[in-house]
Coordinates of C-alpha atoms in Angstrom, one line a residue:
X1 CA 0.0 0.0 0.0
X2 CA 2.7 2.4 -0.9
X3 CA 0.9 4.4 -3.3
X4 CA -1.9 5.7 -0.5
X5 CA 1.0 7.9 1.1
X6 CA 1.7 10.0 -2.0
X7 CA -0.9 13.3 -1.2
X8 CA -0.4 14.3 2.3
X9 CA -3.3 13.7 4.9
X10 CA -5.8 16.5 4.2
X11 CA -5.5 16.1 0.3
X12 CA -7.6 14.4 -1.8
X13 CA -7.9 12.8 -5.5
X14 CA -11.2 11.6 -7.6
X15 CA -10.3 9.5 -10.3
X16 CA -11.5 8.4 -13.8
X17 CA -15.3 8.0 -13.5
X18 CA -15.8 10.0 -10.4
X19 CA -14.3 13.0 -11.5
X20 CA -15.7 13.2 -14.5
X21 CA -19.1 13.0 -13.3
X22 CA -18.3 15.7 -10.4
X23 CA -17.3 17.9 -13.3
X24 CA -20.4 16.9 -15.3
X25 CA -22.6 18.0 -12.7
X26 CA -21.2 20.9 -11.5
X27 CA -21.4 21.8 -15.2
X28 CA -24.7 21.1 -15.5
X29 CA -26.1 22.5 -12.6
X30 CA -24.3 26.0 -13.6
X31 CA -26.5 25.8 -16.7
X32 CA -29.4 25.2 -15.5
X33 CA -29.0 28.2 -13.1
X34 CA -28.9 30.6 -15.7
X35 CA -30.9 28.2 -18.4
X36 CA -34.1 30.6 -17.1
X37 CA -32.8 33.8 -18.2
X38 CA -32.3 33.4 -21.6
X39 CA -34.7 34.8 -24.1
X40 CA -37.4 37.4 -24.4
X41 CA -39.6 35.8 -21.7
X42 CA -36.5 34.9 -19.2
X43 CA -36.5 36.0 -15.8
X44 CA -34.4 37.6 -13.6
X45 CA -32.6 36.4 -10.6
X46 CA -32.2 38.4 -7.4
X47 CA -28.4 38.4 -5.9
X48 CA -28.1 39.2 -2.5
X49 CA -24.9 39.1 -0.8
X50 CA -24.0 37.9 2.6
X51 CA -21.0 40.8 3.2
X52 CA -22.1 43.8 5.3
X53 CA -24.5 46.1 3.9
X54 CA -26.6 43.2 2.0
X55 CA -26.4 44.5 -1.3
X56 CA -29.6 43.5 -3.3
X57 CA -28.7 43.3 -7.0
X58 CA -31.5 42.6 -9.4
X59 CA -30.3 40.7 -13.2
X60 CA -30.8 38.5 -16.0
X61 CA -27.3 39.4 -17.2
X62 CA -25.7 35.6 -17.4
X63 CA -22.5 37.0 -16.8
X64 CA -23.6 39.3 -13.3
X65 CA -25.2 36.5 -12.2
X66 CA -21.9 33.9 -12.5
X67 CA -19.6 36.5 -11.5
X68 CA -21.7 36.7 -7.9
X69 CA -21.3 33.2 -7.5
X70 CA -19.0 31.3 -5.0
X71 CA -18.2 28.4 -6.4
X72 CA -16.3 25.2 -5.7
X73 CA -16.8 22.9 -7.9
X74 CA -13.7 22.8 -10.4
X75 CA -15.8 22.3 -13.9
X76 CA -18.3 24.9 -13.1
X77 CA -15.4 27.9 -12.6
X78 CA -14.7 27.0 -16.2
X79 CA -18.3 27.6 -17.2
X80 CA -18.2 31.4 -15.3
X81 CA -15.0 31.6 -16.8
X82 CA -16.1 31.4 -20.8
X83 CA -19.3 33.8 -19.5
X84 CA -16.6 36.7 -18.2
X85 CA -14.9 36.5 -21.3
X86 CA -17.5 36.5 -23.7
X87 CA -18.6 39.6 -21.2
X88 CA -15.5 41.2 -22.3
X89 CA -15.0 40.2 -25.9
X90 CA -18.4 40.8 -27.4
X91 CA -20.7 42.0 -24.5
X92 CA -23.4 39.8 -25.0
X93 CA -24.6 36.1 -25.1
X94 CA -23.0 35.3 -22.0
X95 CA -26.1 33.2 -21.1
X96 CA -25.9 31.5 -24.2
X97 CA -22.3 30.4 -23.8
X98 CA -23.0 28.7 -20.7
X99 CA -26.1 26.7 -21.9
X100 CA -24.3 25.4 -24.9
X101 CA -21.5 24.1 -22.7
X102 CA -23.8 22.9 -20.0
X103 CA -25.7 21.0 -22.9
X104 CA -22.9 19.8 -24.8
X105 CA -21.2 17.8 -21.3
X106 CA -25.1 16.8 -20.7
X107 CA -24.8 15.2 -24.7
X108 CA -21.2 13.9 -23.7
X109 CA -22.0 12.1 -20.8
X110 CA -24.5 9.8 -22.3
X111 CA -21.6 9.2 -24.6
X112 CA -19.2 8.7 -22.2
X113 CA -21.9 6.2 -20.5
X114 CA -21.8 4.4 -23.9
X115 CA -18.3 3.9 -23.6
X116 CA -17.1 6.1 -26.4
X117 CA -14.0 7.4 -25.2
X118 CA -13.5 11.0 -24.6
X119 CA -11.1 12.0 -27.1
X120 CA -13.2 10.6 -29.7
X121 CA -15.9 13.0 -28.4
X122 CA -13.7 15.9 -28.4
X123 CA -12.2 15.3 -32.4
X124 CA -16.5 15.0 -33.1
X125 CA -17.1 18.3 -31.0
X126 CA -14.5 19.8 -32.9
X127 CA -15.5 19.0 -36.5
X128 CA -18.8 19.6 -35.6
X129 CA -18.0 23.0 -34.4
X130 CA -15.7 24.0 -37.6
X131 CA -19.0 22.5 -39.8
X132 CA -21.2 24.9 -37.7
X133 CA -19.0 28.1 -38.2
X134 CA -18.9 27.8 -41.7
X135 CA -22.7 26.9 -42.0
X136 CA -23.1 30.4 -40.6
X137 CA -20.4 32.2 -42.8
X138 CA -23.0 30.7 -45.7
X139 CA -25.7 32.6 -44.4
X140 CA -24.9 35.9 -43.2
X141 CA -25.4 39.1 -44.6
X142 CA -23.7 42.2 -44.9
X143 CA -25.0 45.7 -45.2
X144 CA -21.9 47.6 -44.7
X145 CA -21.9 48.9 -48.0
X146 CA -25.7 50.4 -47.7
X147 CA -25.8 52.5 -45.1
X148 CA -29.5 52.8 -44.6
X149 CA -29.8 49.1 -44.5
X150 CA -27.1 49.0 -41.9
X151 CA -28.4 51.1 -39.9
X152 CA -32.1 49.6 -39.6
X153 CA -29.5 46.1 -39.0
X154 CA -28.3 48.1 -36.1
X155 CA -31.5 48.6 -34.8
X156 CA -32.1 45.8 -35.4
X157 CA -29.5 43.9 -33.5
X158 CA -30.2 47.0 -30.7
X159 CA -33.8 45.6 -30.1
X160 CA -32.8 42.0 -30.3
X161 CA -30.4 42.0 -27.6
X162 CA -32.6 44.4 -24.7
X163 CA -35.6 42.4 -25.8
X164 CA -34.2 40.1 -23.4
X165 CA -33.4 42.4 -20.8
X166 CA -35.3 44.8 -18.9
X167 CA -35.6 47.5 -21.2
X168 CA -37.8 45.4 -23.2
X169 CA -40.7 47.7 -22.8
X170 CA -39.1 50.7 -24.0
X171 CA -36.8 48.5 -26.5
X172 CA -37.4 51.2 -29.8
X173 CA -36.4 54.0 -27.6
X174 CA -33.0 52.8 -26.0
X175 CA -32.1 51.3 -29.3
X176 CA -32.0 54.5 -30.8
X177 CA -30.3 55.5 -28.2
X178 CA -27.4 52.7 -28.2
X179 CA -27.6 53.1 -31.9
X180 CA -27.1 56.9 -31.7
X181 CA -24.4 56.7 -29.7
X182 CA -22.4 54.1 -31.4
X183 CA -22.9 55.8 -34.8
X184 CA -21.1 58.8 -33.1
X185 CA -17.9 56.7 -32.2
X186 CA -16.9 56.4 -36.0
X187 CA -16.3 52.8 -35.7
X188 CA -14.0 52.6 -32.9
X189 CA -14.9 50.2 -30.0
X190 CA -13.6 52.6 -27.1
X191 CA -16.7 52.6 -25.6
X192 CA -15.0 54.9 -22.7
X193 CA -16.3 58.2 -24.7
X194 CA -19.9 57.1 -24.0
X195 CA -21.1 57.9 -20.5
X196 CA -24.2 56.6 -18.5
X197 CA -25.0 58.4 -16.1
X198 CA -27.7 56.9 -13.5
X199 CA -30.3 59.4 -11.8
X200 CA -33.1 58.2 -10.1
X201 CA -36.3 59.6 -10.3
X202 CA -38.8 59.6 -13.5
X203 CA -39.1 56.8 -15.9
X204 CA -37.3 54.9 -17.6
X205 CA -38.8 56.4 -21.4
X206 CA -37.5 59.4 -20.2
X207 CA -33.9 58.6 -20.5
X208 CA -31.9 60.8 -22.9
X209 CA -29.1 60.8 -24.7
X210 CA -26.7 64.3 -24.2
X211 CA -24.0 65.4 -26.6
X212 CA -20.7 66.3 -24.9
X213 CA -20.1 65.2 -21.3
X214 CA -21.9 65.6 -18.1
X215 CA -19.9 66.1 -15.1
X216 CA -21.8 64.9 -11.8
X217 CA -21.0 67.9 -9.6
X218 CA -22.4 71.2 -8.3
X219 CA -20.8 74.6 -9.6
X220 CA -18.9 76.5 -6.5
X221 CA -20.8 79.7 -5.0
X222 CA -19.8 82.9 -6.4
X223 CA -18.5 81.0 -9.8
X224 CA -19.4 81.6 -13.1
X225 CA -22.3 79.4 -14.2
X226 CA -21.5 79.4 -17.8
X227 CA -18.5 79.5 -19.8
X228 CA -18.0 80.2 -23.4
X229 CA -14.8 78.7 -25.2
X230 CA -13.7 77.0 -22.1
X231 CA -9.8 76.3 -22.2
X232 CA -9.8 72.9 -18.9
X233 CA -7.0 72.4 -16.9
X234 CA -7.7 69.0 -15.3
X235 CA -5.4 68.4 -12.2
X236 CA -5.4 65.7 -9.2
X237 CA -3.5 67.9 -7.0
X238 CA -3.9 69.1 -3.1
X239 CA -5.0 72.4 -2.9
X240 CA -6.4 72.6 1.2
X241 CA -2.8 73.2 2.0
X242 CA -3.6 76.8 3.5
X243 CA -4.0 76.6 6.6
X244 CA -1.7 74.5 9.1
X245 CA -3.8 71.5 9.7
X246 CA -4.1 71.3 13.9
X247 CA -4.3 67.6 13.6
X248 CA -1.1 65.7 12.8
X249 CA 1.0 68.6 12.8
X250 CA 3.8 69.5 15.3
X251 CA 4.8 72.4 15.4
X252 CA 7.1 73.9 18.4
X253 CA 6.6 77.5 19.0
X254 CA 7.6 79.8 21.6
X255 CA 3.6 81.9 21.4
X256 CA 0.9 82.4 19.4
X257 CA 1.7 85.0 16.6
X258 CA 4.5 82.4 15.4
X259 CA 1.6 79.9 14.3
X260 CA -0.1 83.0 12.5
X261 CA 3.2 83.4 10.6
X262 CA 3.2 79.5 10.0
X263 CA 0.2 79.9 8.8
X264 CA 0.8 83.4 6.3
X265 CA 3.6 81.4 5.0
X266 CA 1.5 78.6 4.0
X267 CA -1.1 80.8 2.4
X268 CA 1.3 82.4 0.2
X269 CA 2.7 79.2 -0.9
X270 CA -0.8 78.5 -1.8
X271 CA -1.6 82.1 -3.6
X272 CA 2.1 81.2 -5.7
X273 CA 0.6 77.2 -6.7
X274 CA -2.9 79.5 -7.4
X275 CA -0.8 82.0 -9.6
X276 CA 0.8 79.1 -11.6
X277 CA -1.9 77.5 -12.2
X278 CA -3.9 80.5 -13.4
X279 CA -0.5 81.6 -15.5
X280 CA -1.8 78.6 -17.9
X281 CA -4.5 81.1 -19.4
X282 CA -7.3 78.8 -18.4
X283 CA -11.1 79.7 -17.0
X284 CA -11.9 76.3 -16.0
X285 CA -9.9 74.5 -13.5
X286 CA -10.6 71.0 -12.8
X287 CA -9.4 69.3 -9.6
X288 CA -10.1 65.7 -8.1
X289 CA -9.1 66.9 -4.9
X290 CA -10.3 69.5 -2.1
X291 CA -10.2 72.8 -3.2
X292 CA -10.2 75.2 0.0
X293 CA -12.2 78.5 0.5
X294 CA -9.2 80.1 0.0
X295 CA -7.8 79.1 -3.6
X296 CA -11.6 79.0 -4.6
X297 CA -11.9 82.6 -3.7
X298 CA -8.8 83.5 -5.8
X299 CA -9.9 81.5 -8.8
X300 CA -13.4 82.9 -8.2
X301 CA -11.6 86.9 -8.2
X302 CA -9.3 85.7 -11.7
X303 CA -12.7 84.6 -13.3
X304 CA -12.0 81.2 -12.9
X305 CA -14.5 78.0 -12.9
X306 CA -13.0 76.0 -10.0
X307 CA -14.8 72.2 -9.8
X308 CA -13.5 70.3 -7.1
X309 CA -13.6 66.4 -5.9
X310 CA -14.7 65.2 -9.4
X311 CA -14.9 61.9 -9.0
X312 CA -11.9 59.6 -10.7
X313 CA -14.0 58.0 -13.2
X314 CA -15.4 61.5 -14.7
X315 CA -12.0 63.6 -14.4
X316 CA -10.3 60.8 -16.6
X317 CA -13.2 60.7 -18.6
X318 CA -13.3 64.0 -19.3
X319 CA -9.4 64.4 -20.1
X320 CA -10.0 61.9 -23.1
X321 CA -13.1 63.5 -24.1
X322 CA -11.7 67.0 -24.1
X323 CA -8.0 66.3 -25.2
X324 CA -6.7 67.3 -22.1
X325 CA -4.3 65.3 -20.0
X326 CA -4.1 65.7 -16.0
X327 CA -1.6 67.4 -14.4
X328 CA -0.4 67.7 -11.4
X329 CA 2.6 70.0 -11.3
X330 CA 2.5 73.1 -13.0
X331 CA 5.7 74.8 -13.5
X332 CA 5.9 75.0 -17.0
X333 CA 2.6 75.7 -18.7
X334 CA 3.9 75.0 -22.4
X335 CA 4.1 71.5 -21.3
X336 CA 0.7 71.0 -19.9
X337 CA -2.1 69.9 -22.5
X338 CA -5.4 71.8 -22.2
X339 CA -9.0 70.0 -22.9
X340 CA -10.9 72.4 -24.7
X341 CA -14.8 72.7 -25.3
X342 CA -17.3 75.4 -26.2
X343 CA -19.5 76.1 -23.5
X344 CA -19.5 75.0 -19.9
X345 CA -23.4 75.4 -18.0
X346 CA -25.3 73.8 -15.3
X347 CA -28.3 72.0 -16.0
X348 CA -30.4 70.7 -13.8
X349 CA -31.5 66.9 -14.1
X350 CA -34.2 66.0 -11.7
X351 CA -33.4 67.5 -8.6
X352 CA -29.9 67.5 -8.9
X353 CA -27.7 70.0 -10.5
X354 CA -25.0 68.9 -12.9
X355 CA -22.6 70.3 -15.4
X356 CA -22.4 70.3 -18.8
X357 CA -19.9 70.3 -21.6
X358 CA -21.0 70.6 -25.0
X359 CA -18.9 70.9 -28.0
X360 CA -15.8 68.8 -26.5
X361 CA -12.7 68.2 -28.8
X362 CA -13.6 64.2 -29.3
X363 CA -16.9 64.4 -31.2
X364 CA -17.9 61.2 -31.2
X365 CA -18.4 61.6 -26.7
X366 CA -21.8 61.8 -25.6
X367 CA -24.1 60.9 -22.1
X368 CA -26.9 58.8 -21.7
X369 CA -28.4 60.0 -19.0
X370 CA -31.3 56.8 -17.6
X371 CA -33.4 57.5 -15.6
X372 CA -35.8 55.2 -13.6
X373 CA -37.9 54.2 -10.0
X374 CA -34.6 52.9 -8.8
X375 CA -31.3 51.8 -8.1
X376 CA -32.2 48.8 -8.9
X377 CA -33.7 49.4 -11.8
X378 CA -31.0 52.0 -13.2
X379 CA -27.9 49.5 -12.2
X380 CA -29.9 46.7 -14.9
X381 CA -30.7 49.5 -17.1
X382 CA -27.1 50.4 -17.5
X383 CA -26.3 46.6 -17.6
X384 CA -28.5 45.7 -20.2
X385 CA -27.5 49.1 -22.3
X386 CA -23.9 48.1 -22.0
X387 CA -25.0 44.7 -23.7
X388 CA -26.2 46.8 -26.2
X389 CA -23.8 48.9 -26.4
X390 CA -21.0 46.3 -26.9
X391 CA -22.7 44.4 -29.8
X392 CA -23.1 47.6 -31.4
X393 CA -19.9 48.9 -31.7
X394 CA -18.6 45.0 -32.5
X395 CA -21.0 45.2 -35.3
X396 CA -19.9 48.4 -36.6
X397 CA -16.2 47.0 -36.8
X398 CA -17.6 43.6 -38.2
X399 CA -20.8 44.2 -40.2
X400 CA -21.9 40.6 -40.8
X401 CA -25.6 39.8 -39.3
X402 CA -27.5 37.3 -38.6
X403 CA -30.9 36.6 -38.6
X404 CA -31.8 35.7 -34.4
X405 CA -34.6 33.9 -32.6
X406 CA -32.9 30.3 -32.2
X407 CA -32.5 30.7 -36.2
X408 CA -28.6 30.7 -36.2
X409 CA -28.4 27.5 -34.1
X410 CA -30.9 25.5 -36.3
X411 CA -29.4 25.8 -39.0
X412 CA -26.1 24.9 -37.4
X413 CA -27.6 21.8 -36.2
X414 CA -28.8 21.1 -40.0
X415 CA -25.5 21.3 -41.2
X416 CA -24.1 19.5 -38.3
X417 CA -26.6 16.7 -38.4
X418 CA -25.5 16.3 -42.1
X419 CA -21.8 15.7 -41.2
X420 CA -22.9 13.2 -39.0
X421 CA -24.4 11.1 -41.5
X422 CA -21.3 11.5 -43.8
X423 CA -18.4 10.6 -40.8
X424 CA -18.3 6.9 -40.5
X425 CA -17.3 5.3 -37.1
X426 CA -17.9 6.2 -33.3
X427 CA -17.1 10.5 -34.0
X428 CA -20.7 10.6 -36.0
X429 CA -22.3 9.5 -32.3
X430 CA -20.2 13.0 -31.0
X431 CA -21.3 15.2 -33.8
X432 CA -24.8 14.1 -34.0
X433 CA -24.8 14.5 -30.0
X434 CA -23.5 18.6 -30.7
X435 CA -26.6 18.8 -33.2
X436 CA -29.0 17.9 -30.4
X437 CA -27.1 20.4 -27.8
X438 CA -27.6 23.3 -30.7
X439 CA -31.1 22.9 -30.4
X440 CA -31.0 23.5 -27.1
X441 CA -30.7 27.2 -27.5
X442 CA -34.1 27.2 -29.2
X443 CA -35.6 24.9 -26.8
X444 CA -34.7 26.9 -23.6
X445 CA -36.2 30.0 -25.5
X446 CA -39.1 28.1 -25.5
X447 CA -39.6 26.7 -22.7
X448 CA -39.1 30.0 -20.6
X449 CA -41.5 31.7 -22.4
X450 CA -43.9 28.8 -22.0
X451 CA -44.4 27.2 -25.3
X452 CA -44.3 23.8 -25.8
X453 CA -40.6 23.4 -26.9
X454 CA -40.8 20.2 -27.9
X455 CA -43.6 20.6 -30.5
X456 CA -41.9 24.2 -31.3
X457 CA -38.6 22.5 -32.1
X458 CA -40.0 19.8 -34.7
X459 CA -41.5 22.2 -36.6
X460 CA -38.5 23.9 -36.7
X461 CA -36.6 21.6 -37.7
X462 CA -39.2 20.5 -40.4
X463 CA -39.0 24.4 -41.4
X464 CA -35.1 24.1 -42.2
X465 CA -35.4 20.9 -44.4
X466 CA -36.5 23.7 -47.2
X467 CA -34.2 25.8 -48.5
X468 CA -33.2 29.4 -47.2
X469 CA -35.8 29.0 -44.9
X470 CA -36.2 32.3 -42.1
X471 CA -37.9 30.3 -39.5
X472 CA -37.6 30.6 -35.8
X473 CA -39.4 31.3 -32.6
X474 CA -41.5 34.0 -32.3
X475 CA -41.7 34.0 -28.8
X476 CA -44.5 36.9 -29.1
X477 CA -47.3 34.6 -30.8
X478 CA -46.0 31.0 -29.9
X479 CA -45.6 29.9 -32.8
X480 CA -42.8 29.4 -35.6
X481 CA -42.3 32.8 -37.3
X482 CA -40.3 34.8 -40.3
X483 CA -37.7 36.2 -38.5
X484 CA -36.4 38.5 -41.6
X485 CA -40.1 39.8 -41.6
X486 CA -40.4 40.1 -37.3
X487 CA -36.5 42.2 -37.8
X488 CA -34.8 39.9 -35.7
X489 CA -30.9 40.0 -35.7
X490 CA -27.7 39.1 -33.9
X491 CA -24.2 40.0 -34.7
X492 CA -22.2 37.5 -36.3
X493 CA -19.8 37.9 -33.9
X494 CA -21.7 37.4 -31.0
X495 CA -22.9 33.6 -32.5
X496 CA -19.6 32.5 -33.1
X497 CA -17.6 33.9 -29.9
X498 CA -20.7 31.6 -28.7
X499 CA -20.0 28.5 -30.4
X500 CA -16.1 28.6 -29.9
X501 CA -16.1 29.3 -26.7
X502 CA -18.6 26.5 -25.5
X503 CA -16.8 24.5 -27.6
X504 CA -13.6 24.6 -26.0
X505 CA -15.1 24.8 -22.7
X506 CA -17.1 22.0 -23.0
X507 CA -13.5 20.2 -24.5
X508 CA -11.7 21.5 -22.0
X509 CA -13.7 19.7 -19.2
X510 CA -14.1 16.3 -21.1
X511 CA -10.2 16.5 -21.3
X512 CA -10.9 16.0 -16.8
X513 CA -10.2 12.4 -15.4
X514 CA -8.8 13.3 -11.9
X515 CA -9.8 16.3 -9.7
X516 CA -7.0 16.6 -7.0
X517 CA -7.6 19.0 -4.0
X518 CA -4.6 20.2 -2.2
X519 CA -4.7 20.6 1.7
X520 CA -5.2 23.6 3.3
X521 CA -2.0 25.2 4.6
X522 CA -2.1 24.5 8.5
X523 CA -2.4 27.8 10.6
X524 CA 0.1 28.4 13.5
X525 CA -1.3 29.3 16.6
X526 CA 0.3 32.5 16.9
X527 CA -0.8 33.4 20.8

């Protein structure tokens, strides 16, 4: 019994059948979590966490909803992983990535129960996948040359993705939003220049989308409240240097007056920084930090906007939008860039004052400002908008389209099925096996919407033994519907980041056939 004393004590192993069925079900099980929000008619799911404050966060966002999770089971980390990513890469169908996956390891292990060996499955999975992609390349369409056509297949794709998420009600109105805003960025995917900004109160039909930049503050008392031409020095520097700060500081004098002469000295060392910066020839001054009465007075006398404790986020934001840079020293003004824009006003949104840039440097930067009953409601609001958002500016880059509504995936599993039938030997069992877990896209559509999938899905696949046929689920009427007449599209992009990445996930946890757990470092009873 040699081989028993190779882990140390607290360490254990799971081999061959064992393991693979622990990573099967955690698999699974992840899935089927977020199997219900998928679609039109999916639900949400409410997060609430354990830590201090018990944050409440409302989502059907597959990728929210994974990254909440603590989760032990090896397999299903995988699963959350290929969600964050797609998050990342193409903003959207994160839910979908995780129901393929979960579906192909549920097709897999009735294959692995059939003794077909794992790599087998994995070299099907994989031609299957490759014949799926380039069933899709067939199809698409392209617009990019017609630019009223591309835009309606913007919209189009706009609607399709928040038709699943909570802005479904006010779907036309946001997608001209997203689609607004996207258009603006010129086909760059820095979606940085587009700012949300989240005020509660109103509805959400009334949110809007701004030009320019919207800075979340108040305008100092006694300042200008509108600027013309502005020339922006953004800066992350103290300024509440003028006075001696009682607290912390030690100061040894032999009376009173010496403190007041500490304390002149300090205040002209703050005048000098004040003159500097006004030396730059600016009327707005930026700063992230504290701006005391004192330097705000001076500014206020030179004519000078003075915004302090903007927030990180914004005052970065707002160097890239108006071509400034931050500085933070400002000896030598030739060196410091200025952001630039053409007026600077306060507007008031809700109750809350806020100001506004208009005519920045960077065109293509606007604000969406949402509104809603909320917090709740505006944090999945911007969520869902970023989906949008995302697939929009992929789309601009890479114009192909796809028609959506579980069409995409059927006729994938056409093609698929029809490999199968051509590959002789045990890989047709794996590839006929991905066909089925293709149709689970449709099928979970389906079924959370309430339909009978199962009748739903023979039709369907009755529909696609005709040529160039535009059937899929119209979740609306329950029943099989033209999805080029209904204007229902996806990105390209987002389908295939979907099938890959399942793919590999799904190979990556066949690949499993020992889960070993290392002990838990021992802690020392430091007394």
């Amino acid at each position: 019994m040699a081989n028993d004393r190779l882990l140390k004590n607290e360490a254990t192993e799971e081999k061959g059948e064992r393991a693979r069925m622990a990573s099967f079900v955690g698999a699974m099980a992840i899935a089927d979590l977020v199997k219900t929000t998928l679609g039109p008619k999916g639900m949400d799911k409410i997060l609430q966490s354990s830590g201090r404050g018990r944050s409440v966060t409302v989502t059907n966002d597959g990728a929210t909803i994974l990254k909440s999770l603590h989760i032990d089971n090896p397999a299903a980390k995988v699963l959350v992983d290929i969600s964050k990513v797609q998050d990342d890469e193409v903003g959207d169908g994160t839910t979908s990535v995780v129901v393929l996956a979960g579906e192909l390891l549920r097709e897999a292990e009735k294959l692995v129960a059939a003794k077909i060996h794992p790599m087998t499955i994995i070299s099907g999975y994989r031609m299957a996948a490759e014949c799926a992609q380039n069933a899709l390349l067939k199809k698409v369409m392209d617009n990019k040359e017609d630019a009223e056509k591309f835009k309606s297949d913007l919209m189009k794709i706009a609607m399709t993705t928040l038709s699943s998420k909570i802005l479904s009600q006010d779907k036309e109105h946001f997608a001209q939003l997203a689609v607004d805003a996207v258009m603006r960025l010129k086909g760059s995917t820095n979606l940085e220049s587009i700012q949300i900004i989240k005020k509660p109160g109103g509805s959400l039909i009334d949110s809007f989308l701004d030009e320019g930049f919207i800075l979340d503050k108040k305008i100092g008392i006694g300042q200008p409240k509108r600027i013309e031409n502005a020339k922006i020095l953004i800066a992350n520097t103290a300024m509440d240097t003028d006075k001696v700060k009682i607290y912390g500081a030690r100061v040894r004098v032999d009376s009173m007056s010496r403190v007041a002469q500490i304390e002149g000295a300090e205040k002209e060392k703050m005048k000098e920084k004040v003159e500097k910066i006004i030396a730059h020839g600016i009327n707005c001054f930026i700063n992230r930090q504290l701006i005391y009465n004192f330097p705000e007075e001076l500014f206020a006398d030179a004519g000078i906007l003075a915004i302090e404790h903007a927030d990180f986020d914004g005052i970065e934001r707002l160097a890239l939008v108006t071509g400034g840079e931050i500085a933070s020293t400002f000896d030598n003004p030739e060196s410091v860039k200025l952001g630039h824009c053409k007026l600077i006003e306060e507007i008031m949104i809700g109750e809350d004052k806020l100001i506004h840039f208009s005519g920045v440097e960077m065109g293509q930067a606007c604000t969406i400002v949402l509104r809603g009953a909320s917090f709740h409601v505006l944090d999945e609001a911007e969520r869902s908008l970023h989906d949008a958002l995302c697939v929009l500016s992929q789309t601009v880059v890479d114009s192909r389209v796809l028609l959506g509504g579980g069409w995409p995936e059927m006729v994938m599993s056409k093609e698929v099925d029809e490999l199968a039938r051509k590959t002789p030997g045990k890989r047709s069992h794996a590839i006929e096996a991905f066909s089925r877990a293709l149709q689970a896209i449709p099928t979970t559509i389906a079924d959370n919407a309430g339909l009978d999938s199962a009748e739903l899905i023979s039709q369907l696949r009755a529909e696609h033994h005709r040529e160039d046929s535009k059937a899929g689920i119209d979740v609306i009427t329950g029943a099989v519907g033209d999805m080029e007449k209904l204007g229902i599209s996806e990105a390209f992009k987002v389908k295939q980041a979907v099938l890959l990445s399942a793919t590999e996930a799904a190979e990556m946890i066949l690949r499993v056939d020992e889960i070993i757990t290392c002990a838990p470092r021992k802690r020392e009873d430091r007394m």
